[in-house]
């Protein structure tokens, strides 16, 4: 699993880094902390020679420390254990003495990109092959993300992988999860599993009905999911929602629960809940939102 | 010994209800009976009487028998008390009602998955079966562990019925019991406090329970919108509450029952 954490300088970014550290502790994911800022200077040399500092470099270093502090040093999969000069064969018959640090079992990268934040975040997800993009946001109102208006909403709409928008610190009591009703992927139920473990919360699984009842296939799927979570000691509730009431249900639940929506290409939710509504959900929700793809 | 009847269909709601009823039968001295009613197609009319009719009924029953047997088999290992279900043919509500009246069951249990729309529960409460049923009903909306139960009370008079019904069924169990009084208000201001309600209902009911050697562990008033209170009560394995058949769909009381995700025990008033 590879997680991209997009950060800026606001407190919600520090919060999302802590959450992702916990998630990474459970999943041993490769993680990239990405800061996006104005194109200004040569950061590599600036702090030493020209004396110019990019506003995000110090924050990124701080976030790295915050991330690593979550792990015991000896047990951390991200800890680089020993560094020394070693001759490494770089081409056939050619060796070079390189300074090599060995021991980190998992990758923690700190990346700073300059340019349009939405484009840069999406480009980094493509380059990394990320499974999940995580970013923070204020609990209420527009997500004024470092000058980029509604940035989390735009990333959520355009990313090809799953997106987690973490609202500022708030106790999550319940994750309400609208999975695809007929084709539920193992990956999506495992991601939900991780979120339940991360936030130590209960789960509510939504079954979409027409006016009469659940389709037999959907009912079988719900039963299988319920068994899956019960076997993992996860308290899972079932709630039936009529397709026509889904929007009002989501807007009501988003006030007090974390919403997890399956928005894959084949998902019925992408038809019922198009882009504009996703933006509105992220903006209006008081709690975190997870879009599964 | 008390007797409970669990209605089964080949669906998720019944599977949950059956598992819940098994759990209940291990906590309370109550005998578990199951019934399945196979409804013939609406267009099909029962032919004649005697051998012809019995043959027709047997054929209809065969269609549902296999799935119900599977449901029972799946639970049998964890619920040895589970016997073979009674299989009936006919209109579902009529047959269940007839069966309850014939065998004088003390409790009826059925599954009905928790729904965002209140209509489903409203229709159920106003159904012919529920209007005429002579015993209390447990509607199992989700599968939960029965560790703690609660009585939700409204007035002293209603509570007398509720308590006598509740004690009849659960007195010998060692379940933890809470007593709750609800005050409805606008959303966003949920609060729970130990102070008694204005009209003294909690005090009076607490005393009734104490006189019956089952004092509640906690006794509190919860204030909030029905959906907030319903959500707050999710940790209970069973919530017992009084209800009138005439309850209106828009009333806060009905909305509360509809928003509770846990099983509810309905005591008819």
Short mmCIF file of N, CA and C in Angstrom, two decimals, chain A residues 14-150:
data_model
loop_
_atom_site.label_atom_id
_atom_site.label_comp_id
_atom_site.label_asym_id
_atom_site.label_seq_id
_atom_site.Cartn_x
_atom_site.Cartn_y
_atom_site.Cartn_z
N UNK A 14 -0.99 18.92 10.31
CA UNK A 14 -0.26 18.21 11.38
C UNK A 14 -1.14 17.07 11.89
N UNK A 15 -2.44 17.32 11.95
CA UNK A 15 -3.37 16.31 12.45
C UNK A 15 -3.44 15.11 11.49
N UNK A 16 -3.50 15.40 10.20
CA UNK A 16 -3.61 14.30 9.23
C UNK A 16 -2.33 13.46 9.22
N UNK A 17 -1.19 14.11 9.46
CA UNK A 17 0.07 13.35 9.49
C UNK A 17 0.03 12.34 10.65
N UNK A 18 -0.51 12.76 11.78
CA UNK A 18 -0.61 11.84 12.92
C UNK A 18 -1.53 10.66 12.58
N UNK A 19 -2.67 10.97 11.95
CA UNK A 19 -3.60 9.90 11.59
C UNK A 19 -2.96 8.91 10.61
N UNK A 20 -2.25 9.48 9.63
CA UNK A 20 -1.63 8.59 8.62
C UNK A 20 -0.52 7.77 9.27
N UNK A 21 0.17 8.34 10.25
CA UNK A 21 1.21 7.56 10.94
C UNK A 21 0.58 6.33 11.60
N UNK A 22 -0.59 6.54 12.21
CA UNK A 22 -1.27 5.39 12.85
C UNK A 22 -1.68 4.36 11.80
N UNK A 23 -2.22 4.88 10.69
CA UNK A 23 -2.65 3.99 9.60
C UNK A 23 -1.45 3.22 9.04
N UNK A 24 -0.34 3.93 8.87
CA UNK A 24 0.87 3.29 8.34
C UNK A 24 1.41 2.25 9.33
N UNK A 25 1.23 2.53 10.62
CA UNK A 25 1.66 1.57 11.64
C UNK A 25 0.90 0.26 11.52
N UNK A 26 -0.34 0.34 11.09
CA UNK A 26 -1.15 -0.88 10.95
C UNK A 26 -0.93 -1.57 9.61
N UNK A 27 -0.63 -0.79 8.59
CA UNK A 27 -0.59 -1.37 7.25
C UNK A 27 0.83 -1.51 6.69
N UNK A 28 1.80 -0.90 7.37
CA UNK A 28 3.17 -0.86 6.86
C UNK A 28 3.17 -0.33 5.42
N UNK A 29 2.55 0.79 5.26
CA UNK A 29 2.46 1.38 3.92
C UNK A 29 3.72 2.18 3.59
N UNK A 30 4.01 2.31 2.32
CA UNK A 30 5.01 3.29 1.88
C UNK A 30 4.31 4.64 1.87
N UNK A 31 5.01 5.65 2.38
CA UNK A 31 4.34 6.94 2.56
C UNK A 31 5.14 8.07 1.91
N UNK A 32 4.43 8.95 1.26
CA UNK A 32 5.06 10.18 0.75
C UNK A 32 4.38 11.37 1.40
N UNK A 33 5.17 12.23 2.03
CA UNK A 33 4.63 13.50 2.54
C UNK A 33 4.91 14.54 1.48
N UNK A 34 3.86 15.11 0.93
CA UNK A 34 4.03 16.04 -0.18
C UNK A 34 3.58 17.44 0.21
N UNK A 35 4.49 18.38 0.05
CA UNK A 35 4.13 19.78 0.22
C UNK A 35 4.11 20.44 -1.15
N UNK A 36 3.15 21.28 -1.40
CA UNK A 36 3.12 21.99 -2.68
C UNK A 36 3.16 23.48 -2.41
N UNK A 37 4.11 24.14 -3.02
CA UNK A 37 4.25 25.57 -2.74
C UNK A 37 4.56 26.35 -4.01
N UNK A 38 4.76 27.65 -3.87
CA UNK A 38 5.07 28.47 -5.04
C UNK A 38 6.45 28.14 -5.61
N UNK A 39 6.55 28.31 -6.91
CA UNK A 39 7.84 28.04 -7.54
C UNK A 39 8.72 29.25 -7.26
N UNK A 40 9.72 29.08 -6.42
CA UNK A 40 10.48 30.26 -6.02
C UNK A 40 11.98 30.08 -6.07
N UNK A 41 12.47 29.03 -5.51
CA UNK A 41 13.91 28.99 -5.29
C UNK A 41 14.47 27.59 -5.36
N UNK A 42 15.75 27.56 -5.38
CA UNK A 42 16.43 26.29 -5.38
C UNK A 42 16.59 25.86 -3.92
N UNK A 43 15.68 25.04 -3.49
CA UNK A 43 15.61 24.72 -2.06
C UNK A 43 16.86 23.98 -1.58
N UNK A 44 17.39 23.15 -2.46
CA UNK A 44 18.53 22.32 -2.07
C UNK A 44 19.69 23.15 -1.55
N UNK A 45 19.90 24.30 -2.15
CA UNK A 45 21.05 25.10 -1.72
C UNK A 45 20.63 26.36 -0.96
N UNK A 46 19.38 26.73 -1.14
CA UNK A 46 18.96 28.03 -0.64
C UNK A 46 19.22 28.25 0.84
N UNK A 47 18.87 27.25 1.65
CA UNK A 47 18.96 27.48 3.09
C UNK A 47 20.41 27.67 3.52
N UNK A 48 21.35 27.05 2.79
CA UNK A 48 22.74 27.18 3.22
C UNK A 48 23.45 28.38 2.58
N UNK A 49 23.23 28.54 1.28
CA UNK A 49 24.06 29.53 0.60
C UNK A 49 23.38 30.90 0.48
N UNK A 50 22.23 30.89 -0.16
CA UNK A 50 21.60 32.20 -0.41
C UNK A 50 20.80 32.67 0.81
N UNK A 51 20.59 31.78 1.76
CA UNK A 51 19.87 32.18 2.96
C UNK A 51 18.37 32.25 2.76
N UNK A 52 17.86 31.77 1.60
CA UNK A 52 16.40 31.81 1.38
C UNK A 52 15.83 30.46 1.81
N UNK A 53 14.75 30.54 2.52
CA UNK A 53 14.12 29.29 2.94
C UNK A 53 12.74 29.20 2.31
N UNK A 54 12.43 28.03 1.80
CA UNK A 54 11.07 27.82 1.30
C UNK A 54 10.16 27.67 2.52
N UNK A 55 8.99 28.30 2.49
CA UNK A 55 8.14 28.26 3.70
C UNK A 55 7.74 26.85 4.14
N UNK A 56 7.76 25.90 3.20
CA UNK A 56 7.28 24.57 3.58
C UNK A 56 8.38 23.62 4.07
N UNK A 57 9.65 23.96 3.79
CA UNK A 57 10.69 22.98 4.13
C UNK A 57 10.72 22.66 5.62
N UNK A 58 10.64 23.69 6.43
CA UNK A 58 10.69 23.45 7.88
C UNK A 58 9.47 22.66 8.33
N UNK A 59 8.30 23.00 7.75
CA UNK A 59 7.07 22.28 8.12
C UNK A 59 7.20 20.80 7.76
N UNK A 60 7.72 20.56 6.56
CA UNK A 60 7.85 19.17 6.12
C UNK A 60 8.78 18.38 7.04
N UNK A 61 9.85 19.05 7.47
CA UNK A 61 10.77 18.37 8.40
C UNK A 61 10.05 18.05 9.71
N UNK A 62 9.24 19.03 10.13
CA UNK A 62 8.49 18.83 11.37
C UNK A 62 7.49 17.67 11.22
N UNK A 63 6.82 17.64 10.07
CA UNK A 63 5.85 16.56 9.83
C UNK A 63 6.56 15.21 9.80
N UNK A 64 7.77 15.19 9.22
CA UNK A 64 8.52 13.93 9.19
C UNK A 64 8.79 13.46 10.62
N UNK A 65 9.21 14.41 11.45
CA UNK A 65 9.49 14.05 12.85
C UNK A 65 8.21 13.55 13.53
N UNK A 66 7.12 14.28 13.29
CA UNK A 66 5.83 13.87 13.89
C UNK A 66 5.47 12.45 13.46
N UNK A 67 5.64 12.19 12.17
CA UNK A 67 5.30 10.88 11.63
C UNK A 67 6.15 9.80 12.31
N UNK A 68 7.46 10.05 12.37
CA UNK A 68 8.37 9.03 12.90
C UNK A 68 8.21 8.84 14.41
N UNK A 69 7.79 9.89 15.09
CA UNK A 69 7.61 9.80 16.55
C UNK A 69 6.53 8.79 16.92
N UNK A 70 5.66 8.49 15.99
CA UNK A 70 4.59 7.52 16.28
C UNK A 70 5.16 6.12 16.50
N UNK A 71 6.35 5.87 15.98
CA UNK A 71 6.92 4.52 16.01
C UNK A 71 8.04 4.42 17.05
N UNK A 72 8.13 3.29 17.70
CA UNK A 72 9.30 3.02 18.54
C UNK A 72 10.49 2.89 17.60
N UNK A 73 11.59 3.53 17.97
CA UNK A 73 12.71 3.60 17.04
C UNK A 73 13.17 2.21 16.55
N UNK A 74 13.23 1.27 17.50
CA UNK A 74 13.76 -0.06 17.12
C UNK A 74 12.80 -0.81 16.20
N UNK A 75 11.50 -0.51 16.36
CA UNK A 75 10.52 -1.28 15.60
C UNK A 75 10.03 -0.56 14.35
N UNK A 76 10.45 0.67 14.18
CA UNK A 76 9.92 1.45 13.06
C UNK A 76 10.34 0.89 11.71
N UNK A 77 9.37 0.65 10.84
CA UNK A 77 9.74 0.16 9.50
C UNK A 77 10.37 1.27 8.66
N UNK A 78 10.33 2.50 9.15
CA UNK A 78 10.85 3.63 8.37
C UNK A 78 12.23 4.08 8.85
N UNK A 79 12.71 3.45 9.90
CA UNK A 79 13.98 3.87 10.48
C UNK A 79 15.14 3.38 9.61
N UNK A 80 16.00 4.32 9.26
CA UNK A 80 17.19 3.92 8.49
C UNK A 80 18.24 3.53 9.52
N UNK A 81 18.64 2.27 9.50
CA UNK A 81 19.40 1.79 10.65
C UNK A 81 20.90 2.02 10.58
N UNK A 82 21.52 1.71 9.47
CA UNK A 82 22.97 1.91 9.44
C UNK A 82 23.36 2.56 8.12
N UNK A 83 24.25 3.49 8.23
CA UNK A 83 24.71 4.20 7.03
C UNK A 83 26.23 4.07 6.93
N UNK A 84 26.69 3.74 5.75
CA UNK A 84 28.15 3.65 5.57
C UNK A 84 28.47 3.77 4.08
N UNK A 85 29.74 3.94 3.81
CA UNK A 85 30.17 3.97 2.40
C UNK A 85 30.33 2.55 1.91
N UNK A 86 29.75 2.28 0.76
CA UNK A 86 29.84 0.93 0.19
C UNK A 86 30.08 1.04 -1.30
N UNK A 87 30.85 0.08 -1.84
CA UNK A 87 30.99 0.04 -3.29
C UNK A 87 29.78 -0.66 -3.88
N UNK A 88 29.11 0.01 -4.78
CA UNK A 88 27.91 -0.55 -5.40
C UNK A 88 28.15 -0.62 -6.90
N UNK A 89 27.79 -1.76 -7.50
CA UNK A 89 27.96 -1.90 -8.95
C UNK A 89 26.84 -1.11 -9.63
N UNK A 90 27.21 -0.03 -10.28
CA UNK A 90 26.17 0.81 -10.91
C UNK A 90 25.94 0.43 -12.37
N UNK A 91 26.97 -0.11 -13.01
CA UNK A 91 26.81 -0.71 -14.34
C UNK A 91 27.67 -1.95 -14.36
N UNK A 92 27.50 -2.78 -15.35
CA UNK A 92 28.30 -4.00 -15.39
C UNK A 92 29.78 -3.65 -15.42
N UNK A 93 30.49 -4.13 -14.41
CA UNK A 93 31.94 -3.89 -14.35
C UNK A 93 32.33 -2.54 -13.78
N UNK A 94 31.37 -1.72 -13.37
CA UNK A 94 31.71 -0.41 -12.80
C UNK A 94 31.12 -0.31 -11.40
N UNK A 95 31.96 0.00 -10.45
CA UNK A 95 31.51 0.15 -9.05
C UNK A 95 31.72 1.59 -8.60
N UNK A 96 30.88 1.97 -7.70
CA UNK A 96 31.07 3.31 -7.16
C UNK A 96 30.88 3.25 -5.66
N UNK A 97 31.72 3.98 -4.94
CA UNK A 97 31.53 4.01 -3.50
C UNK A 97 30.42 5.02 -3.19
N UNK A 98 29.32 4.50 -2.63
CA UNK A 98 28.16 5.36 -2.33
C UNK A 98 27.86 5.32 -0.84
N UNK A 99 27.29 6.38 -0.37
CA UNK A 99 26.88 6.42 1.04
C UNK A 99 25.51 5.76 1.14
N UNK A 100 25.47 4.58 1.70
CA UNK A 100 24.23 3.79 1.67
C UNK A 100 23.68 3.61 3.08
N UNK A 101 22.41 3.87 3.21
CA UNK A 101 21.73 3.61 4.48
C UNK A 101 20.85 2.39 4.29
N UNK A 102 21.07 1.39 5.09
CA UNK A 102 20.27 0.17 4.98
C UNK A 102 19.39 -0.02 6.20
N UNK A 103 18.36 -0.74 6.02
CA UNK A 103 17.55 -1.11 7.17
C UNK A 103 16.10 -0.68 7.09
N UNK A 104 15.81 0.42 6.40
CA UNK A 104 14.42 0.86 6.32
C UNK A 104 13.64 -0.13 5.48
N UNK A 105 12.64 -0.72 6.10
CA UNK A 105 11.86 -1.72 5.36
C UNK A 105 10.77 -1.07 4.54
N UNK A 106 10.41 0.11 4.96
CA UNK A 106 9.37 0.83 4.22
C UNK A 106 9.84 2.24 3.89
N UNK A 107 9.23 2.76 2.86
CA UNK A 107 9.69 4.00 2.29
C UNK A 107 8.94 5.20 2.90
N UNK A 108 9.68 6.17 3.40
CA UNK A 108 9.05 7.44 3.79
C UNK A 108 9.74 8.53 2.99
N UNK A 109 9.01 9.09 2.06
CA UNK A 109 9.60 10.13 1.21
C UNK A 109 9.00 11.48 1.57
N UNK A 110 9.87 12.50 1.53
CA UNK A 110 9.40 13.86 1.76
C UNK A 110 9.63 14.61 0.46
N UNK A 111 8.55 15.08 -0.13
CA UNK A 111 8.66 15.69 -1.47
C UNK A 111 8.03 17.08 -1.45
N UNK A 112 8.71 17.99 -2.12
CA UNK A 112 8.17 19.35 -2.25
C UNK A 112 8.05 19.64 -3.74
N UNK A 113 6.86 20.02 -4.15
CA UNK A 113 6.66 20.32 -5.57
C UNK A 113 6.17 21.75 -5.70
N UNK A 114 6.57 22.37 -6.80
CA UNK A 114 6.12 23.74 -7.05
C UNK A 114 5.08 23.73 -8.17
N UNK A 115 4.09 24.57 -8.05
CA UNK A 115 3.09 24.67 -9.12
C UNK A 115 1.68 24.68 -8.58
N UNK A 116 0.74 24.42 -9.48
CA UNK A 116 -0.68 24.37 -9.10
C UNK A 116 -0.91 23.18 -8.16
N UNK A 117 -1.37 23.43 -6.94
CA UNK A 117 -1.46 22.34 -5.95
C UNK A 117 -2.27 21.14 -6.41
N UNK A 118 -3.43 21.37 -7.03
CA UNK A 118 -4.26 20.23 -7.44
C UNK A 118 -3.52 19.38 -8.46
N UNK A 119 -2.96 20.06 -9.46
CA UNK A 119 -2.26 19.32 -10.53
C UNK A 119 -1.06 18.57 -9.96
N UNK A 120 -0.33 19.22 -9.05
CA UNK A 120 0.88 18.59 -8.51
C UNK A 120 0.53 17.38 -7.64
N UNK A 121 -0.51 17.52 -6.86
CA UNK A 121 -0.90 16.37 -6.01
C UNK A 121 -1.32 15.20 -6.89
N UNK A 122 -2.13 15.50 -7.91
CA UNK A 122 -2.60 14.42 -8.80
C UNK A 122 -1.43 13.80 -9.56
N UNK A 123 -0.48 14.66 -9.97
CA UNK A 123 0.69 14.14 -10.69
C UNK A 123 1.50 13.22 -9.78
N UNK A 124 1.64 13.61 -8.51
CA UNK A 124 2.43 12.78 -7.59
C UNK A 124 1.74 11.43 -7.35
N UNK A 125 0.40 11.44 -7.29
CA UNK A 125 -0.30 10.15 -7.08
C UNK A 125 -0.04 9.22 -8.27
N UNK A 126 0.00 9.82 -9.46
CA UNK A 126 0.25 9.01 -10.66
C UNK A 126 1.68 8.46 -10.63
N UNK A 127 2.63 9.34 -10.30
CA UNK A 127 4.03 8.91 -10.30
C UNK A 127 4.30 7.84 -9.24
N UNK A 128 3.68 8.02 -8.08
CA UNK A 128 3.89 7.07 -6.98
C UNK A 128 3.07 5.79 -7.15
N UNK A 129 2.00 5.87 -7.90
CA UNK A 129 1.03 4.77 -7.95
C UNK A 129 0.33 4.65 -6.61
N UNK A 130 -0.09 5.79 -6.06
CA UNK A 130 -0.67 5.79 -4.70
C UNK A 130 -2.00 5.03 -4.67
N UNK A 131 -2.24 4.40 -3.52
CA UNK A 131 -3.54 3.77 -3.30
C UNK A 131 -4.49 4.71 -2.57
N UNK A 132 -3.90 5.65 -1.84
CA UNK A 132 -4.73 6.54 -1.02
C UNK A 132 -4.05 7.91 -0.93
N UNK A 133 -4.85 8.97 -1.13
CA UNK A 133 -4.36 10.33 -0.87
C UNK A 133 -5.06 10.80 0.40
N UNK A 134 -4.28 11.29 1.35
CA UNK A 134 -4.88 11.81 2.58
C UNK A 134 -4.56 13.29 2.69
N UNK A 135 -5.54 14.08 3.07
CA UNK A 135 -5.27 15.50 3.32
C UNK A 135 -6.22 16.02 4.39
N UNK A 136 -5.79 17.09 5.02
CA UNK A 136 -6.59 17.65 6.10
C UNK A 136 -7.46 18.79 5.61
N UNK A 137 -8.34 19.23 6.47
CA UNK A 137 -9.26 20.30 6.10
C UNK A 137 -9.92 20.82 7.37
N UNK A 138 -10.29 22.09 7.36
CA UNK A 138 -11.04 22.62 8.51
C UNK A 138 -12.38 21.92 8.59
N UNK A 139 -12.93 21.91 9.81
CA UNK A 139 -14.16 21.15 10.01
C UNK A 139 -15.34 21.76 9.26
N UNK A 140 -15.39 23.05 9.22
CA UNK A 140 -16.56 23.67 8.58
C UNK A 140 -16.15 24.64 7.48
N UNK A 141 -17.04 24.86 6.56
CA UNK A 141 -16.82 25.87 5.53
C UNK A 141 -15.90 25.40 4.42
N UNK A 142 -15.47 26.34 3.59
CA UNK A 142 -14.59 26.00 2.48
C UNK A 142 -13.26 25.47 2.99
N UNK A 143 -12.69 24.54 2.25
CA UNK A 143 -11.37 24.06 2.60
C UNK A 143 -10.36 24.99 1.95
N UNK A 144 -10.04 26.07 2.61
CA UNK A 144 -9.08 27.06 2.05
C UNK A 144 -7.69 26.50 2.22
N UNK A 145 -7.29 25.69 1.29
CA UNK A 145 -6.06 24.92 1.45
C UNK A 145 -4.89 25.69 0.85
N UNK A 146 -4.21 26.41 1.67
CA UNK A 146 -3.03 27.16 1.24
C UNK A 146 -3.31 27.95 -0.03
N UNK A 147 -4.37 28.72 0.04
CA UNK A 147 -4.66 29.60 -1.09
C UNK A 147 -5.46 28.94 -2.20
N UNK A 148 -5.46 27.62 -2.25
CA UNK A 148 -6.20 26.92 -3.31
C UNK A 148 -7.62 26.68 -2.83
N UNK A 149 -8.58 27.32 -3.43
CA UNK A 149 -9.96 27.21 -2.97
C UNK A 149 -10.48 25.78 -3.17
N UNK A 150 -11.07 25.22 -2.13
CA UNK A 150 -11.68 23.89 -2.19
C UNK A 150 -10.75 22.82 -2.78
#
